[in-house]
Short mmCIF file of N, CA, C and O in Angstrom, two decimals:
data_model
loop_
_atom_site.label_atom_id
_atom_site.label_comp_id
_atom_site.label_asym_id
_atom_site.label_seq_id
_atom_site.Cartn_x
_atom_site.Cartn_y
_atom_site.Cartn_z
N UNK G 1 26.91 -7.10 53.96
CA UNK G 1 26.45 -6.81 52.62
C UNK G 1 24.99 -7.21 52.45
O UNK G 1 24.24 -6.51 51.82
N UNK G 2 24.59 -8.35 53.03
CA UNK G 2 23.21 -8.81 52.88
C UNK G 2 22.25 -7.85 53.58
O UNK G 2 21.11 -7.69 53.15
N UNK G 3 22.70 -7.19 54.65
CA UNK G 3 21.86 -6.22 55.34
C UNK G 3 21.58 -5.01 54.44
O UNK G 3 20.47 -4.49 54.41
N UNK G 4 22.58 -4.59 53.69
CA UNK G 4 22.41 -3.47 52.77
C UNK G 4 21.44 -3.85 51.67
O UNK G 4 20.57 -3.07 51.28
N UNK G 5 21.55 -5.07 51.15
CA UNK G 5 20.66 -5.52 50.08
C UNK G 5 19.22 -5.61 50.58
O UNK G 5 18.28 -5.28 49.86
N UNK G 6 19.03 -6.04 51.83
CA UNK G 6 17.69 -6.15 52.39
C UNK G 6 17.07 -4.77 52.59
O UNK G 6 15.87 -4.60 52.45
N UNK G 7 17.88 -3.78 52.89
CA UNK G 7 17.36 -2.42 53.05
C UNK G 7 16.76 -1.94 51.73
O UNK G 7 15.72 -1.31 51.70
N UNK G 8 17.41 -2.25 50.64
CA UNK G 8 16.92 -1.84 49.32
C UNK G 8 15.88 -2.79 48.75
O UNK G 8 15.44 -2.64 47.62
N UNK G 9 15.50 -3.79 49.50
CA UNK G 9 14.47 -4.72 49.06
C UNK G 9 15.00 -5.84 48.20
O UNK G 9 14.24 -6.51 47.51
N UNK G 10 16.29 -6.06 48.18
CA UNK G 10 16.89 -7.12 47.39
C UNK G 10 17.33 -8.25 48.32
O UNK G 10 17.94 -8.02 49.35
N UNK G 11 17.00 -9.44 47.95
CA UNK G 11 17.40 -10.60 48.74
C UNK G 11 18.52 -11.30 47.99
O UNK G 11 18.35 -11.67 46.82
N UNK G 12 19.68 -11.50 48.60
CA UNK G 12 20.80 -12.12 47.88
C UNK G 12 20.52 -13.57 47.50
O UNK G 12 21.19 -14.11 46.64
N UNK G 13 19.50 -14.19 48.07
CA UNK G 13 19.20 -15.59 47.77
C UNK G 13 18.28 -15.73 46.56
O UNK G 13 18.08 -16.83 46.07
N UNK G 14 17.71 -14.64 46.08
CA UNK G 14 16.81 -14.70 44.92
C UNK G 14 17.66 -14.83 43.65
O UNK G 14 18.58 -14.04 43.43
N UNK G 15 17.35 -15.83 42.83
CA UNK G 15 18.15 -16.01 41.60
C UNK G 15 17.85 -14.90 40.59
O UNK G 15 16.81 -14.24 40.63
N UNK G 16 18.78 -14.72 39.69
CA UNK G 16 18.61 -13.72 38.63
C UNK G 16 17.47 -14.16 37.70
O UNK G 16 17.23 -15.36 37.53
N UNK G 17 16.79 -13.21 37.12
CA UNK G 17 15.70 -13.59 36.21
C UNK G 17 16.26 -14.28 34.97
O UNK G 17 17.40 -14.04 34.57
N UNK G 18 15.47 -15.14 34.36
CA UNK G 18 15.95 -15.86 33.17
C UNK G 18 16.12 -14.89 32.00
O UNK G 18 15.46 -13.85 31.95
N UNK G 19 17.00 -15.22 31.08
CA UNK G 19 17.18 -14.33 29.92
C UNK G 19 15.90 -14.31 29.07
O UNK G 19 15.11 -15.26 29.11
N UNK G 20 15.67 -13.25 28.32
CA UNK G 20 14.45 -13.18 27.51
C UNK G 20 14.45 -14.25 26.43
O UNK G 20 15.50 -14.72 25.98
N UNK G 21 13.26 -14.63 26.04
CA UNK G 21 13.09 -15.66 25.02
C UNK G 21 13.69 -15.17 23.70
O UNK G 21 13.41 -14.04 23.28
N UNK G 22 14.51 -15.99 23.04
CA UNK G 22 15.14 -15.55 21.78
C UNK G 22 14.09 -15.21 20.71
O UNK G 22 14.31 -14.35 19.87
N UNK G 23 12.97 -15.87 20.75
CA UNK G 23 11.91 -15.59 19.78
C UNK G 23 11.36 -14.17 19.97
O UNK G 23 11.10 -13.46 19.00
N UNK G 24 11.23 -13.76 21.22
CA UNK G 24 10.73 -12.42 21.52
C UNK G 24 11.74 -11.36 21.08
O UNK G 24 11.37 -10.36 20.47
N UNK G 25 13.01 -11.60 21.36
CA UNK G 25 14.03 -10.63 20.96
C UNK G 25 14.12 -10.53 19.43
O UNK G 25 14.32 -9.44 18.89
N UNK G 26 13.97 -11.66 18.74
CA UNK G 26 13.99 -11.64 17.28
C UNK G 26 12.79 -10.86 16.74
O UNK G 26 12.93 -10.08 15.78
N UNK G 27 11.62 -11.04 17.34
CA UNK G 27 10.43 -10.31 16.91
C UNK G 27 10.60 -8.82 17.15
O UNK G 27 10.21 -8.00 16.30
N UNK G 28 11.19 -8.45 18.27
CA UNK G 28 11.43 -7.03 18.56
C UNK G 28 12.41 -6.44 17.54
O UNK G 28 12.23 -5.32 17.07
N UNK G 29 13.42 -7.19 17.19
CA UNK G 29 14.41 -6.72 16.21
C UNK G 29 13.75 -6.51 14.85
O UNK G 29 13.99 -5.50 14.20
N UNK G 30 12.89 -7.46 14.44
CA UNK G 30 12.19 -7.31 13.15
C UNK G 30 11.28 -6.09 13.17
O UNK G 30 11.20 -5.35 12.19
N UNK G 31 10.60 -5.87 14.29
CA UNK G 31 9.71 -4.73 14.40
C UNK G 31 10.49 -3.41 14.33
O UNK G 31 10.07 -2.47 13.66
N UNK G 32 11.62 -3.35 15.00
CA UNK G 32 12.45 -2.14 14.95
C UNK G 32 12.93 -1.87 13.53
O UNK G 32 12.93 -0.73 13.07
N UNK G 33 13.34 -2.92 12.82
CA UNK G 33 13.80 -2.75 11.44
C UNK G 33 12.65 -2.27 10.55
O UNK G 33 12.84 -1.40 9.69
N UNK G 34 11.46 -2.83 10.75
CA UNK G 34 10.29 -2.44 9.96
C UNK G 34 9.96 -0.97 10.22
O UNK G 34 9.70 -0.21 9.29
N UNK G 35 9.97 -0.55 11.48
CA UNK G 35 9.68 0.84 11.82
C UNK G 35 10.72 1.79 11.25
O UNK G 35 10.39 2.88 10.78
N UNK G 36 11.97 1.37 11.26
CA UNK G 36 13.04 2.19 10.71
C UNK G 36 12.86 2.36 9.20
O UNK G 36 13.02 3.45 8.66
N UNK G 37 12.49 1.27 8.51
CA UNK G 37 12.26 1.34 7.07
C UNK G 37 11.07 2.24 6.75
O UNK G 37 11.11 3.03 5.79
N UNK G 38 10.00 2.15 7.55
CA UNK G 38 8.85 3.02 7.34
C UNK G 38 9.22 4.49 7.54
O UNK G 38 8.79 5.35 6.77
N UNK G 39 10.02 4.76 8.55
CA UNK G 39 10.44 6.13 8.82
C UNK G 39 11.28 6.69 7.66
O UNK G 39 11.08 7.82 7.23
N UNK G 40 12.18 5.86 7.12
CA UNK G 40 12.99 6.30 5.99
C UNK G 40 12.11 6.56 4.77
O UNK G 40 12.33 7.53 4.04
N UNK G 41 11.11 5.70 4.54
CA UNK G 41 10.20 5.88 3.41
C UNK G 41 9.41 7.18 3.55
O UNK G 41 9.25 7.92 2.59
N UNK G 42 8.96 7.48 4.76
CA UNK G 42 8.22 8.73 4.99
C UNK G 42 9.12 9.94 4.75
O UNK G 42 8.68 10.93 4.16
N UNK G 43 10.37 9.85 5.20
CA UNK G 43 11.29 10.96 4.98
C UNK G 43 11.56 11.16 3.49
O UNK G 43 11.65 12.29 3.02
N UNK G 44 11.69 10.06 2.73
CA UNK G 44 11.87 10.18 1.28
C UNK G 44 10.66 10.84 0.63
O UNK G 44 10.80 11.66 -0.27
N UNK G 45 9.46 10.46 1.08
CA UNK G 45 8.24 11.04 0.52
C UNK G 45 8.16 12.53 0.81
O UNK G 45 7.79 13.33 -0.06
N UNK G 46 8.53 12.93 2.02
CA UNK G 46 8.52 14.35 2.37
C UNK G 46 9.54 15.11 1.51
O UNK G 46 9.24 16.19 1.00
N UNK G 47 10.71 14.55 1.32
CA UNK G 47 11.74 15.20 0.51
C UNK G 47 11.28 15.31 -0.94
O UNK G 47 11.49 16.35 -1.59
N UNK G 48 10.63 14.27 -1.46
CA UNK G 48 10.13 14.31 -2.84
C UNK G 48 9.06 15.38 -2.99
O UNK G 48 9.02 16.10 -3.99
N UNK G 49 8.19 15.50 -1.98
CA UNK G 49 7.15 16.52 -2.02
C UNK G 49 7.76 17.91 -2.03
O UNK G 49 7.33 18.79 -2.78
N UNK G 50 8.80 18.11 -1.21
CA UNK G 50 9.48 19.41 -1.18
C UNK G 50 10.12 19.73 -2.53
O UNK G 50 10.04 20.85 -3.02
N UNK G 51 10.78 18.72 -3.11
CA UNK G 51 11.42 18.94 -4.42
C UNK G 51 10.39 19.28 -5.48
O UNK G 51 10.59 20.17 -6.29
N UNK G 52 9.25 18.58 -5.46
CA UNK G 52 8.23 18.83 -6.48
C UNK G 52 7.63 20.22 -6.31
O UNK G 52 7.31 20.88 -7.28
N UNK G 53 7.49 20.68 -5.08
CA UNK G 53 6.96 22.02 -4.85
C UNK G 53 7.94 23.08 -5.33
O UNK G 53 7.54 24.10 -5.89
N UNK G 54 9.22 22.87 -5.12
CA UNK G 54 10.19 23.89 -5.49
C UNK G 54 10.45 23.93 -6.99
O UNK G 54 10.76 24.98 -7.53
N UNK G 55 10.32 22.81 -7.68
CA UNK G 55 10.63 22.79 -9.11
C UNK G 55 9.38 22.73 -9.98
O UNK G 55 9.46 22.97 -11.17
N UNK G 56 8.24 22.39 -9.42
CA UNK G 56 7.02 22.22 -10.22
C UNK G 56 6.59 23.49 -10.92
O UNK G 56 6.24 23.48 -12.09
N UNK G 57 6.63 24.63 -10.24
CA UNK G 57 6.20 25.88 -10.83
C UNK G 57 7.10 26.32 -11.97
O UNK G 57 6.63 26.72 -13.03
N UNK G 58 8.38 26.25 -11.78
CA UNK G 58 9.31 26.65 -12.84
C UNK G 58 9.17 25.75 -14.05
O UNK G 58 9.22 26.20 -15.18
N UNK G 59 8.99 24.48 -13.83
CA UNK G 59 8.89 23.54 -14.92
C UNK G 59 7.64 23.83 -15.76
O UNK G 59 7.68 23.77 -16.98
N UNK G 60 6.53 24.14 -15.08
CA UNK G 60 5.29 24.41 -15.79
C UNK G 60 5.40 25.72 -16.58
O UNK G 60 4.91 25.82 -17.69
N UNK G 61 6.06 26.74 -16.02
CA UNK G 61 6.18 28.02 -16.72
C UNK G 61 7.07 27.91 -17.95
O UNK G 61 6.86 28.59 -18.94
N UNK G 62 8.07 27.05 -17.88
CA UNK G 62 8.99 26.91 -19.00
C UNK G 62 8.67 25.68 -19.84
O UNK G 62 9.53 25.17 -20.55
N UNK G 63 7.44 25.24 -19.84
CA UNK G 63 7.04 24.06 -20.58
C UNK G 63 7.13 24.30 -22.08
O UNK G 63 6.85 25.39 -22.58
N UNK G 64 7.46 23.28 -22.84
CA UNK G 64 7.54 23.39 -24.30
C UNK G 64 6.16 23.45 -24.93
O UNK G 64 6.03 23.79 -26.10
N UNK G 65 5.14 23.10 -24.19
CA UNK G 65 3.78 23.15 -24.72
C UNK G 65 3.28 24.59 -24.86
O UNK G 65 2.37 24.85 -25.62
N UNK G 66 3.87 25.50 -24.15
CA UNK G 66 3.47 26.91 -24.26
C UNK G 66 4.11 27.52 -25.49
O UNK G 66 5.22 27.16 -25.87
N UNK G 67 3.42 28.47 -26.11
CA UNK G 67 3.93 29.08 -27.34
C UNK G 67 5.25 29.79 -27.10
O UNK G 67 6.22 29.59 -27.80
N UNK G 68 5.29 30.68 -26.14
CA UNK G 68 6.51 31.40 -25.82
C UNK G 68 6.71 31.29 -24.31
O UNK G 68 6.18 32.11 -23.57
N UNK G 69 7.46 30.32 -23.89
CA UNK G 69 7.58 30.02 -22.47
C UNK G 69 8.25 31.14 -21.69
O UNK G 69 7.95 31.34 -20.52
N UNK G 70 9.15 31.89 -22.32
CA UNK G 70 9.87 32.91 -21.59
C UNK G 70 9.02 34.15 -21.30
O UNK G 70 9.22 34.83 -20.31
N UNK G 71 8.03 34.48 -22.15
CA UNK G 71 7.24 35.70 -21.95
C UNK G 71 6.04 35.49 -21.06
O UNK G 71 5.52 36.44 -20.50
N UNK G 72 5.55 34.28 -20.95
CA UNK G 72 4.40 34.01 -20.09
C UNK G 72 3.09 34.08 -20.84
O UNK G 72 3.04 34.16 -22.06
N UNK G 73 2.01 34.09 -20.11
CA UNK G 73 0.67 34.09 -20.69
C UNK G 73 0.30 35.52 -21.05
O UNK G 73 0.42 36.44 -20.25
N UNK G 74 -0.19 35.72 -22.29
CA UNK G 74 -0.52 37.05 -22.77
C UNK G 74 -2.01 37.35 -22.67
O UNK G 74 -2.41 38.50 -22.58
N UNK G 75 -2.88 36.33 -22.69
CA UNK G 75 -4.31 36.60 -22.66
C UNK G 75 -4.78 36.75 -21.21
O UNK G 75 -4.15 36.29 -20.29
N UNK G 76 -5.93 37.42 -21.05
CA UNK G 76 -6.48 37.61 -19.72
C UNK G 76 -7.48 36.51 -19.43
O UNK G 76 -8.03 35.90 -20.36
N UNK G 77 -7.77 36.30 -18.19
CA UNK G 77 -8.78 35.32 -17.82
C UNK G 77 -10.16 35.92 -18.06
O UNK G 77 -10.38 37.11 -17.85
N UNK G 78 -11.09 35.11 -18.49
CA UNK G 78 -12.46 35.60 -18.70
C UNK G 78 -12.80 35.66 -20.18
O UNK G 78 -12.36 34.85 -20.98
N UNK G 79 -13.58 36.68 -20.57
CA UNK G 79 -14.11 36.73 -21.94
C UNK G 79 -13.19 37.34 -22.96
O UNK G 79 -13.33 37.10 -24.16
N UNK G 80 -12.20 38.14 -22.58
CA UNK G 80 -11.37 38.83 -23.56
C UNK G 80 -10.29 37.95 -24.14
O UNK G 80 -9.84 36.99 -23.55
N UNK G 81 -9.92 38.26 -25.40
CA UNK G 81 -8.83 37.52 -26.08
C UNK G 81 -7.64 38.42 -26.27
O UNK G 81 -7.70 39.55 -26.52
#
């Protein structure tokens, strides 16, 4: 068995590497959580932008500030009334 390990460059007498520092693993976990939260926030912002684009035009056309919201604008742009 040791001959097979030596062929692959592994020495059976070499000890296993020490486990990673708990502080490093905790920092990596915090970073992953932070990145996940940022990604979710970006996805929410994109969804909000899509919603505003799809409903913004209809809302403005049917605004109560317009005299007759259902018929639309009657005057022309420019000098004529």
